[in-house]
XYZ file of C-alpha atoms in Angstrom:
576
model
C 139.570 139.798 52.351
C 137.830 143.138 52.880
C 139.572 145.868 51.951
C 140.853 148.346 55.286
C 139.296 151.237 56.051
C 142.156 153.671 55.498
C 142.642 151.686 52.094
C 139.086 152.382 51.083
C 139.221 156.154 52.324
C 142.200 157.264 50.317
C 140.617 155.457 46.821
C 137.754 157.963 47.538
C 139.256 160.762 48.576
C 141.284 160.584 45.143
C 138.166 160.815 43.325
C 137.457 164.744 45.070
C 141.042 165.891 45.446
C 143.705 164.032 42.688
C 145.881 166.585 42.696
C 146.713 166.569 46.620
C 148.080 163.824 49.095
C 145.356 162.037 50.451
C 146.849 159.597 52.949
C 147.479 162.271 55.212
C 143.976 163.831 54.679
C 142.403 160.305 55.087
C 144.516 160.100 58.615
C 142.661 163.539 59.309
C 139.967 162.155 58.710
C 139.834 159.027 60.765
C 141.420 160.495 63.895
C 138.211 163.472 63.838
C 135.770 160.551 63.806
C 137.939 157.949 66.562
C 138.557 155.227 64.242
C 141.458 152.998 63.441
C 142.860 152.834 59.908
C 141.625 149.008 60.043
C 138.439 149.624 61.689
C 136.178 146.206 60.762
C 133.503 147.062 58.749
C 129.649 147.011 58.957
C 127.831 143.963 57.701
C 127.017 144.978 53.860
C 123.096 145.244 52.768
C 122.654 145.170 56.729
C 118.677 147.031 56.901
C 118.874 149.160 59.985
C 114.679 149.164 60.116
C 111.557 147.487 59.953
C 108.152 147.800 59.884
C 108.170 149.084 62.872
C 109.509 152.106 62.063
C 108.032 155.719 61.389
C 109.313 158.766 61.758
C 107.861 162.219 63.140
C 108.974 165.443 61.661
C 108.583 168.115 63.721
C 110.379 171.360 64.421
C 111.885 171.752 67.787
C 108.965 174.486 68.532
C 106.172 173.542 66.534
C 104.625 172.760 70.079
C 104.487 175.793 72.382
C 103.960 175.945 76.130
C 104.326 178.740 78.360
C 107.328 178.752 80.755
C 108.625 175.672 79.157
C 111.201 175.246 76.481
C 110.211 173.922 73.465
C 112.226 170.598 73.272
C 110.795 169.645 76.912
C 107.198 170.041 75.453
C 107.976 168.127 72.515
C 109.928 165.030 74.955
C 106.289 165.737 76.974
C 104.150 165.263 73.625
C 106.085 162.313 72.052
C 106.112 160.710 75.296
C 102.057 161.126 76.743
C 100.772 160.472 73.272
C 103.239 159.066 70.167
C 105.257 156.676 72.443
C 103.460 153.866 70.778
C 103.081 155.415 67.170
C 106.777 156.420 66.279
C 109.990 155.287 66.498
C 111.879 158.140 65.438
C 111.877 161.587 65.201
C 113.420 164.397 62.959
C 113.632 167.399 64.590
C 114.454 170.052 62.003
C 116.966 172.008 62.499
C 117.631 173.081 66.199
C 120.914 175.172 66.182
C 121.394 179.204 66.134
C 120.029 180.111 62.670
C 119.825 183.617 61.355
C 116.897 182.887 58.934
C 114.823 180.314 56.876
C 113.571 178.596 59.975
C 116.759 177.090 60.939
C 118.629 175.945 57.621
C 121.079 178.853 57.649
C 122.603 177.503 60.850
C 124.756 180.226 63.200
C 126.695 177.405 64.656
C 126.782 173.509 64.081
C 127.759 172.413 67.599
C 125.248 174.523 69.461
C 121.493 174.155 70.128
C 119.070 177.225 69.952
C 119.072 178.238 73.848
C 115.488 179.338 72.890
C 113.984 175.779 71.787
C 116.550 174.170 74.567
C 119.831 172.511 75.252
C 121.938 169.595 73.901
C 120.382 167.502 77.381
C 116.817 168.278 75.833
C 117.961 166.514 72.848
C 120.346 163.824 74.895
C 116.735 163.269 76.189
C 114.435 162.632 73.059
C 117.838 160.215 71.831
C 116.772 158.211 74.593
C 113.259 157.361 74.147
C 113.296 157.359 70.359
C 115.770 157.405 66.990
C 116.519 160.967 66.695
C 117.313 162.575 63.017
C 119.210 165.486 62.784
C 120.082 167.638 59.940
C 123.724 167.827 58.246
C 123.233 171.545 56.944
C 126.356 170.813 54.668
C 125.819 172.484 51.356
C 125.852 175.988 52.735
C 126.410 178.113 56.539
C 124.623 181.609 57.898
C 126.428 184.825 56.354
C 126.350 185.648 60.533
C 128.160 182.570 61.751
C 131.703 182.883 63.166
C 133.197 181.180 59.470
C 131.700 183.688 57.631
C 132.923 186.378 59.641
C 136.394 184.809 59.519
C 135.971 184.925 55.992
C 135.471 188.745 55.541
C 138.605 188.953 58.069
C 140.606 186.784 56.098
C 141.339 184.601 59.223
C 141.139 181.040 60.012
C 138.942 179.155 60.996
C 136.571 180.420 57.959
C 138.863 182.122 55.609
C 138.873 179.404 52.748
C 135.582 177.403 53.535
C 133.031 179.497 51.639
C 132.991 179.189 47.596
C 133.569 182.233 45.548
C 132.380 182.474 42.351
C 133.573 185.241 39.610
C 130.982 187.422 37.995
C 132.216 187.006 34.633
C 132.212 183.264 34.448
C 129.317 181.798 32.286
C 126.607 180.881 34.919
C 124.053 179.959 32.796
C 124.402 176.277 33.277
C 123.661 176.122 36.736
C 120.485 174.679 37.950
C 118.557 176.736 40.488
C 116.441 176.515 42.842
C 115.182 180.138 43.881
C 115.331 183.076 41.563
C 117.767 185.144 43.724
C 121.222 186.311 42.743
C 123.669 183.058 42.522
C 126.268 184.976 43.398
C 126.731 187.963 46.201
C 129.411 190.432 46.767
C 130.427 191.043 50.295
C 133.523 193.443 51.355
C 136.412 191.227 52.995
C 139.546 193.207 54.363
C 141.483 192.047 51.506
C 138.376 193.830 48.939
C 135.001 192.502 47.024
C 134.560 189.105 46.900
C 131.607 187.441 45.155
C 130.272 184.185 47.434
C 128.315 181.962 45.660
C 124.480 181.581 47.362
C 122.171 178.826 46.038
C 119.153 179.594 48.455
C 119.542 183.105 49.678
C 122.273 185.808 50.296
C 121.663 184.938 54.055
C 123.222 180.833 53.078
C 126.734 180.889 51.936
C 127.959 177.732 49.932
C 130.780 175.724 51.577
C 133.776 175.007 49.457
C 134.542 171.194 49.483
C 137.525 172.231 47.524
C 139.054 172.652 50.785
C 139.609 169.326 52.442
C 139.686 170.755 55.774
C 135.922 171.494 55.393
C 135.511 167.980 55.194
C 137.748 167.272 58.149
C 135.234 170.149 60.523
C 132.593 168.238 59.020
C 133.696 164.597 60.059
C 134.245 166.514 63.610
C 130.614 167.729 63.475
C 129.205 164.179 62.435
C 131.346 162.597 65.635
C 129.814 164.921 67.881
C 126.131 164.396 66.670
C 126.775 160.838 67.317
C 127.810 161.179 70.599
C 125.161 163.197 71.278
C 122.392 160.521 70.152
C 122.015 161.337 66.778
C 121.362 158.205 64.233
C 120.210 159.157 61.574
C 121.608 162.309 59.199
C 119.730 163.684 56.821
C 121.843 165.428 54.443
C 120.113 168.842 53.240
C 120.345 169.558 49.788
C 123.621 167.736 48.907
C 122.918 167.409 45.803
C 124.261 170.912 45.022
C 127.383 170.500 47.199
C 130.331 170.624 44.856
C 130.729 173.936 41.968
C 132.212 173.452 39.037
C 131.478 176.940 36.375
C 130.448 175.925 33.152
C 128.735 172.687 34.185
C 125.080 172.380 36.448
C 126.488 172.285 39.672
C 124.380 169.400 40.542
C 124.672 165.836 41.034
C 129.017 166.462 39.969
C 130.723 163.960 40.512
C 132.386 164.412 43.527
C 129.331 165.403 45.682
C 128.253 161.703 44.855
C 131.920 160.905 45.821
C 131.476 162.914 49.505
C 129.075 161.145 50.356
C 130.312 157.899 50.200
C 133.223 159.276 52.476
C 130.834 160.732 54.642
C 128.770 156.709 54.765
C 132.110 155.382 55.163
C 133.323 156.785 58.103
C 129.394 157.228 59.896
C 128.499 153.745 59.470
C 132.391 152.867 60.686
C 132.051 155.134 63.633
C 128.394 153.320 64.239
C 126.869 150.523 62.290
C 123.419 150.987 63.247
C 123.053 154.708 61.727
C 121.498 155.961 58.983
C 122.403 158.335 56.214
C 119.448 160.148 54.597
C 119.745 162.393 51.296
C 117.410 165.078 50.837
C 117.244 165.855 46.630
C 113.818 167.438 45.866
C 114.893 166.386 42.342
C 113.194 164.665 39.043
C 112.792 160.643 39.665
C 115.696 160.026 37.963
C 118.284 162.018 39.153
C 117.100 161.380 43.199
C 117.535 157.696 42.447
C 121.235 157.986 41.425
C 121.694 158.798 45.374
C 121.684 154.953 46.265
C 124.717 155.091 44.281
C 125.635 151.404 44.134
C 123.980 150.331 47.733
C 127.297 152.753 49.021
C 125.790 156.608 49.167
C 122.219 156.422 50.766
C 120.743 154.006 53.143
C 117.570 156.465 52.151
C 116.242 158.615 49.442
C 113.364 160.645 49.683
C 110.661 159.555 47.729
C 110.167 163.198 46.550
C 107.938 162.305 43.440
C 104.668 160.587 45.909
C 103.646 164.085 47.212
C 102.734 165.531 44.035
C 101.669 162.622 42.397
C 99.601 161.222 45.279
C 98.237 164.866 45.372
C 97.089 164.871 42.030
C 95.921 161.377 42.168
C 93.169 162.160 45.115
C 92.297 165.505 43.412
C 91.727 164.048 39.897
C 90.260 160.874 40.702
C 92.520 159.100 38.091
C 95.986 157.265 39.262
C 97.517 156.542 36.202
C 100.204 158.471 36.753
C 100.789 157.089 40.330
C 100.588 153.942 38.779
C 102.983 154.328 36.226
C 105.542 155.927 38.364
C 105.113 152.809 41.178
C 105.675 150.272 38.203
C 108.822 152.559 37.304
C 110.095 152.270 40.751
C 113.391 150.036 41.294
C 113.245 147.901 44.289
C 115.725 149.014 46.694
C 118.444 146.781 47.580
C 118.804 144.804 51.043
C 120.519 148.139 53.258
C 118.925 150.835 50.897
C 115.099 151.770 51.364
C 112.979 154.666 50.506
C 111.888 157.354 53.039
C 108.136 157.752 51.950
C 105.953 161.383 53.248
C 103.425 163.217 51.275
C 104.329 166.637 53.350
C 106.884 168.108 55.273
C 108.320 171.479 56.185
C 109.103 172.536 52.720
C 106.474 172.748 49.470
C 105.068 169.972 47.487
C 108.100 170.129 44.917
C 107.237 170.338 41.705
C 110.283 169.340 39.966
C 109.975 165.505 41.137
C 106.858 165.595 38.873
C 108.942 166.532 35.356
C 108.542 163.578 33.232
C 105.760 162.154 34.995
C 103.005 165.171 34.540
C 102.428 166.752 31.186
C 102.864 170.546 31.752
C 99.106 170.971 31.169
C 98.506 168.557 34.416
C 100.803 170.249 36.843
C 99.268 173.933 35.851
C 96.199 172.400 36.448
C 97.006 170.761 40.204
C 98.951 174.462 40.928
C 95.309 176.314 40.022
C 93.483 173.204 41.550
C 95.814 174.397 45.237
C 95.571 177.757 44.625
C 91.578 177.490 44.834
C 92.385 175.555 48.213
C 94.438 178.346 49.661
C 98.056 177.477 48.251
C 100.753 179.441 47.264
C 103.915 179.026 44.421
C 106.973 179.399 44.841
C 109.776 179.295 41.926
C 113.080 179.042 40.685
C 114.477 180.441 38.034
C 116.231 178.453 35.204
C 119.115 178.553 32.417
C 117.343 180.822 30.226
C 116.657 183.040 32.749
C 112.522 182.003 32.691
C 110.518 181.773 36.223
C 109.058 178.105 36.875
C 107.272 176.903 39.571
C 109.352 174.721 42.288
C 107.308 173.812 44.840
C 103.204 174.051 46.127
C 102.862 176.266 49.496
C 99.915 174.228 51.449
C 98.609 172.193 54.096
C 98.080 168.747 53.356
C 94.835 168.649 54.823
C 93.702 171.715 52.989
C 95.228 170.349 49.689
C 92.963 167.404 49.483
C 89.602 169.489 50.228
C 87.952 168.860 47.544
C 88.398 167.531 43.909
C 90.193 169.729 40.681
C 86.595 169.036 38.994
C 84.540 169.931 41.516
C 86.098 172.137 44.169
C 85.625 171.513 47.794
C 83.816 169.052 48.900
C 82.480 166.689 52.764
C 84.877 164.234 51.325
C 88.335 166.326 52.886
C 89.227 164.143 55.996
C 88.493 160.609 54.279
C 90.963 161.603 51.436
C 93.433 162.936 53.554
C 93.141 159.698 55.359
C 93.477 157.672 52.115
C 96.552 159.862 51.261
C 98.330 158.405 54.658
C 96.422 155.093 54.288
C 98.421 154.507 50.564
C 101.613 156.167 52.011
C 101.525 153.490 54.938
C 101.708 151.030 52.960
C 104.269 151.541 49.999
C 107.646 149.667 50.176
C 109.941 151.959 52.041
C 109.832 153.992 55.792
C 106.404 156.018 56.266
C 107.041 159.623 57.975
C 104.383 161.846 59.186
C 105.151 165.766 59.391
C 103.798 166.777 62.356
C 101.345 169.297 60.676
C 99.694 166.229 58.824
C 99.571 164.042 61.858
C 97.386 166.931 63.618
C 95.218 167.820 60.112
C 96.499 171.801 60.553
C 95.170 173.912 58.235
C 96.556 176.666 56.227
C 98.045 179.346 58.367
C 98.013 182.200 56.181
C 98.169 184.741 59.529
C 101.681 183.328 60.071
C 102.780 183.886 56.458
C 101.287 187.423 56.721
C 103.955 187.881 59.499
C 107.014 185.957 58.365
C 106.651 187.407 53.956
C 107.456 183.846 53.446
C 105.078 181.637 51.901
C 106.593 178.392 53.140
C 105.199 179.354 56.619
C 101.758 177.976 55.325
C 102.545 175.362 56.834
C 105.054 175.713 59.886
C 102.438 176.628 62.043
C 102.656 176.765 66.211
C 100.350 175.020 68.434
C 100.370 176.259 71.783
C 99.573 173.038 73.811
C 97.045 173.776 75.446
C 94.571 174.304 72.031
C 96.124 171.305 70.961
C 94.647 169.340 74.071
C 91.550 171.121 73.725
C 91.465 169.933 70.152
C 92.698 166.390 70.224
C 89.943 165.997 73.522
C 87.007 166.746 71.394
C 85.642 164.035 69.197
C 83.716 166.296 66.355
C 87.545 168.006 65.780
C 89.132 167.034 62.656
C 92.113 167.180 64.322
C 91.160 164.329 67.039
C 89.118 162.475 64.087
C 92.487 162.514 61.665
C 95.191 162.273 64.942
C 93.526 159.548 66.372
C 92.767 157.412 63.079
C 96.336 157.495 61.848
C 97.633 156.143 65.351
C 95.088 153.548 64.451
C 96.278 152.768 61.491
C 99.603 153.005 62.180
C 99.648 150.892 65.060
C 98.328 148.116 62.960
C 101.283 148.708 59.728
C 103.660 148.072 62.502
C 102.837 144.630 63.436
C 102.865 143.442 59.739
C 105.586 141.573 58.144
C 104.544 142.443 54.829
C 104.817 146.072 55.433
C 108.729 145.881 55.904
C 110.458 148.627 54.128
C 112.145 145.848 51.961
C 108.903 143.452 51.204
C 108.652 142.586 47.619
C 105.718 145.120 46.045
C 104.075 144.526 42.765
C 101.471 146.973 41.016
C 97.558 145.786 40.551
C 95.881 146.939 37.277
C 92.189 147.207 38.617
C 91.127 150.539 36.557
C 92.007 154.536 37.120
C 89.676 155.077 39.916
C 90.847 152.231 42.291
C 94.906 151.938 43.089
C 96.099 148.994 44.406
C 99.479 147.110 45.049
C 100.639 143.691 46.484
C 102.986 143.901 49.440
C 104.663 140.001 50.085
C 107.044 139.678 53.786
C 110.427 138.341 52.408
C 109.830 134.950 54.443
C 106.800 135.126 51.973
C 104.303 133.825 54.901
C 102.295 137.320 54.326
C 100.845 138.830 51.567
C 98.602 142.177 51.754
C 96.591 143.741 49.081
C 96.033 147.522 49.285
C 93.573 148.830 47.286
C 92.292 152.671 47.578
C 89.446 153.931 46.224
C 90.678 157.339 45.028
C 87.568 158.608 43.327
C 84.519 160.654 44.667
C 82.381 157.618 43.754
C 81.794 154.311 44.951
C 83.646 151.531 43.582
C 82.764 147.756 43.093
C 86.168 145.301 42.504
C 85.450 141.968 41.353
C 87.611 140.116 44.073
C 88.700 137.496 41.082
C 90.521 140.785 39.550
C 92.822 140.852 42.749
C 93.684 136.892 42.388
C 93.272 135.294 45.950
C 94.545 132.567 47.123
C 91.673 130.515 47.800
C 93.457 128.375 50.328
C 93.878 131.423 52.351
C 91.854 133.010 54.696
C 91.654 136.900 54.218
C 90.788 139.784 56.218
C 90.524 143.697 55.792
C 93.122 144.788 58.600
C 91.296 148.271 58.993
C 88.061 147.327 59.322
C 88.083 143.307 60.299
C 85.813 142.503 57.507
C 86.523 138.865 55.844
C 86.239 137.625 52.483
C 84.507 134.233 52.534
C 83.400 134.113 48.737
C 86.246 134.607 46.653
C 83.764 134.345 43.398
C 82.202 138.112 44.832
C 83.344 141.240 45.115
C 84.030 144.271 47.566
C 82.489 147.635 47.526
C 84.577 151.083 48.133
C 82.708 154.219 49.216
C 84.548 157.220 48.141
C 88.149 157.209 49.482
C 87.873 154.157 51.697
C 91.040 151.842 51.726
C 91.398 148.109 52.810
C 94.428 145.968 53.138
C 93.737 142.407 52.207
C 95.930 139.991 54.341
C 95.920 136.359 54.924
C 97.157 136.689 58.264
C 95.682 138.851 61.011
């Protein structure tokens, strides 16, 4: 018999608090989010996609049109020209932020009256699967809480973590090189809040149960507004302990199971999403046991798919993909090559010598990148993450420089992502092939703003309408090819994927649908130069009939082979 709800709630919340009461906490709990102590539970290893799914990430004002609010001329774009390419979209965050483009959220329950209102988003919920982020691991030093907190008032006074200067501190992991921890004057004296990102982003103290109870409140109220999918921003750091990392403790792994539990509860079909730029390893442990995660990031494929198309060598790639653990039935992997952030560099420790990752930082830098860093135990300055543009990363080749090869290895990049087991999403900026925008880093000081760029609509029409544009060349392309992923069983998030050993210039791996009535063969040239493949090196089934999907070609002598100019990419299916 399956365990109840409240049953399940209280084991867990025993884990984070042991020393307090937690069947009134877990009561709490379940009357914020409107369930039942015996609520019935979700089918287990249910998968809440297919491969029809792809997500956008977007901001809510990457698009700009004048006299229109943002989120209206994002419904507008989504609607006149992704309708038929996505299924979801992330809009980053959309609340009143005080910096850091929205992740040091004012208020949680509140959308930016500048992108729009909480109809705007109602809106988008309707046509598509709408992410949001769960900003949990720290709050704006301008929000009302934090305010509360200097006045020594509720709500606010205990929900921010304080840290004491003469603790040992070394431990901690970073990620930035600022001050952990920050003094501010309360009306009771100095107090020293701890700040893993900036002075500007207060840590949250779990400690304090009733955080978790305001955050259960906040998660109901996404929900009912048409949010499905959370993605939890960098919960990985959520729970402090001094004299240990404060990362990946155990009770941040133990939060988020509560925080599954009582989403999928309140509605089986969402999805919760952890964001942990973190080595391979440690970002895998988010799965937990099938009961954290429905989806990791696949943090580790930007930089080494980077590297891959710059170098013209995939071993790496290749040895990472045979490393890779298929996910269970319910678990899957969210799969992007760029996003708002950097191409982290930490996802690459253990699977790039130091040598190789100094060279692919001075192989971006000579394409217009930036570094940024964080700073570790011993007090040294490493680099965390690559400040570029996609398309501008994969210009030309770490030997060589740039090159006319940029657009057909950016489309490679996407062509490979497409079709890896796991959930492809596009950031908007790659979907549109934007360059570097080093004018809007001038403005901002920040050099993440490389690539937040702002198209005002009207250039983006302009662009997307003219056939010799990159941008209508790579936009249009990428619908292509996503419109043909979508309709193929094979490309399921959850289809059995097996490595193919056909050299270091040529990457390829074996997708199978789980009925097992589909197989596809990707194979990528991701060299400079063309490739031959003897087609008895990919082992056909010569009972089969097989076609390229991209470009319709079929394979009627299984004895030849197939030729690859530079960067071109075919999947190899026995059913159209």
């Amino acid at each position: 018999m399956t365990e109840p709800l409240k049953a399940k709630l209280v084991a867990m919340l025993a884990v984070v608090y042991p020393e307090r009461e937690c069947e009134p906490l877990a009561d709490q709990l379940l009357t914020t989010m409107g369930l039942d102590a015996d609520h019935p539970s979700p089918p287990a290893h249910q998968n809440n996609w297919d491969q029809s799914d792809v997500i956008l990430i977007t901001y809510a004002d990457s698009l700009q049109k004048a006299g229109q609010k943002p989120l209206v001329t994002l419904r507008e774009f989504l609607n006149q020209r992704l309708s038929e390419t996505v299924s979801a979209v992330h809009i980053l965050p959309f609340f009143p932020y005080s910096s850091d483009d929205g992740f040091s959220v004012m208020d949680y329950l509140a959308v930016n009256e500048s992108h729009g209102d909480w109809e705007d988003i109602e809106a988008i919920a309707g046509d598509f699967k709408l992410m949001a982020d769960l900003v949990i691991n720290h709050m704006s030093a301008r929000s009302r809480w934090f305010e509360n907190f200097r006045k020594r008032i509720d709500p606010g006074r205990d929900y921010f973590f304080e840290g004491n200067p003469r603790d040992d501190l070394s431990a901690v992991v970073r990620p930035r090189t600022s001050p952990l921890l920050t003094p501010v004057q309360t009306d009771d004296g100095e107090r020293h809040v701890w700040c893993t990102f900036s002075e500007d982003q207060v840590d949250l103290n779990f400690a304090n149960p009733q955080v978790l109870i305001e955050f259960a409140g906040i998660i109901r109220y996404y929900l009912e507004r048409g949010v499905s999918l959370f993605r939890l921003d960098a919960v990985a750091f959520l729970w402090k302990e001094p004299g240990t990392p404060c990362i990946h403790l155990q009770q941040t792994h133990e939060l988020i199971k509560i925080l599954r539990l009582l989403i999928e509860h309140h509605s089986p079909d969402a999805v919760v999403i952890t964001e942990t730029n973190v080595p391979n390893r440690e970002n895998l442990t988010y799965f937990g046991n099938a009961n954290e995660a429905h989806v990791i990031y696949n943090f580790s494929l930007p930089p080494l798919l980077i590297n891959t198309l710059v170098t013209g060598d995939c071993r790496h790639l290749k040895t990472w993909l045979m490393s890779m653990p298929p996910a269970q039935m319910g678990t899957t992997y969210l799969n992007f090559i760029a996003s708002h952030d950097g191409v982290g560099m930490r996802p690459t420790d253990g699977l790039l010598s130091e040598d190789e990752k100094q060279r692919l930082i001075n192989t971006m830098d000579s394409f217009g990148g930036k570094v940024s860093y964080r700073r570790t135990s011993d007090g040294r300055d490493q680099p965390y993450e690559i400040n570029i543009a996609l398309f501008d990363a994969l210009k030309g080749t770490a030997q060589a420089g740039a090159d006319h090869f940029q657009l057909q290895r950016f489309l490679c990049a996407h062509t490979v992502m497409l079709a890896l087991e796991g959930i492809p999403a596009f950031y908007i900026h790659s979907l549109l092939a934007t360059e570097n925008d080093h004018e809007r880093v001038e403005n901002t000081g920040r050099l993440r703003s490389i690539n937040r760029s702002q198209w005002s609509v009207d250039s983006l029409d302009q662009a997307l309408q003219d056939p010799r544009s990159h941008h209508a060349q790579a936009f249009e392309e990428l619908k292509r090819l996503i419109a043909i992923r979508r309709k193929q069983a094979a490309f399921h998030p959850n289809a059995t994927q097996f490595t193919l050993h056909l050299g270091l210039q040529v990457f390829g791996f074996w997708r199978q649908s789980t009925r097992r009535d589909q197989s596809i063969f990707c194979i990528h040239n991701i060299s400079d130069q063309t490739q031959q493949i003897a087609l008895s090196d990919i082992n056909l089934i010569g009972t089969d009939h097989w076609q390229d999907l991209i470009s319709g070609m079929t394979i009627d002598d299984l004895s030849g082979s197939i030729t690859l100019k530079p960067y071109q990419s075919v999947w190899l299916s026995n059913r159209e």
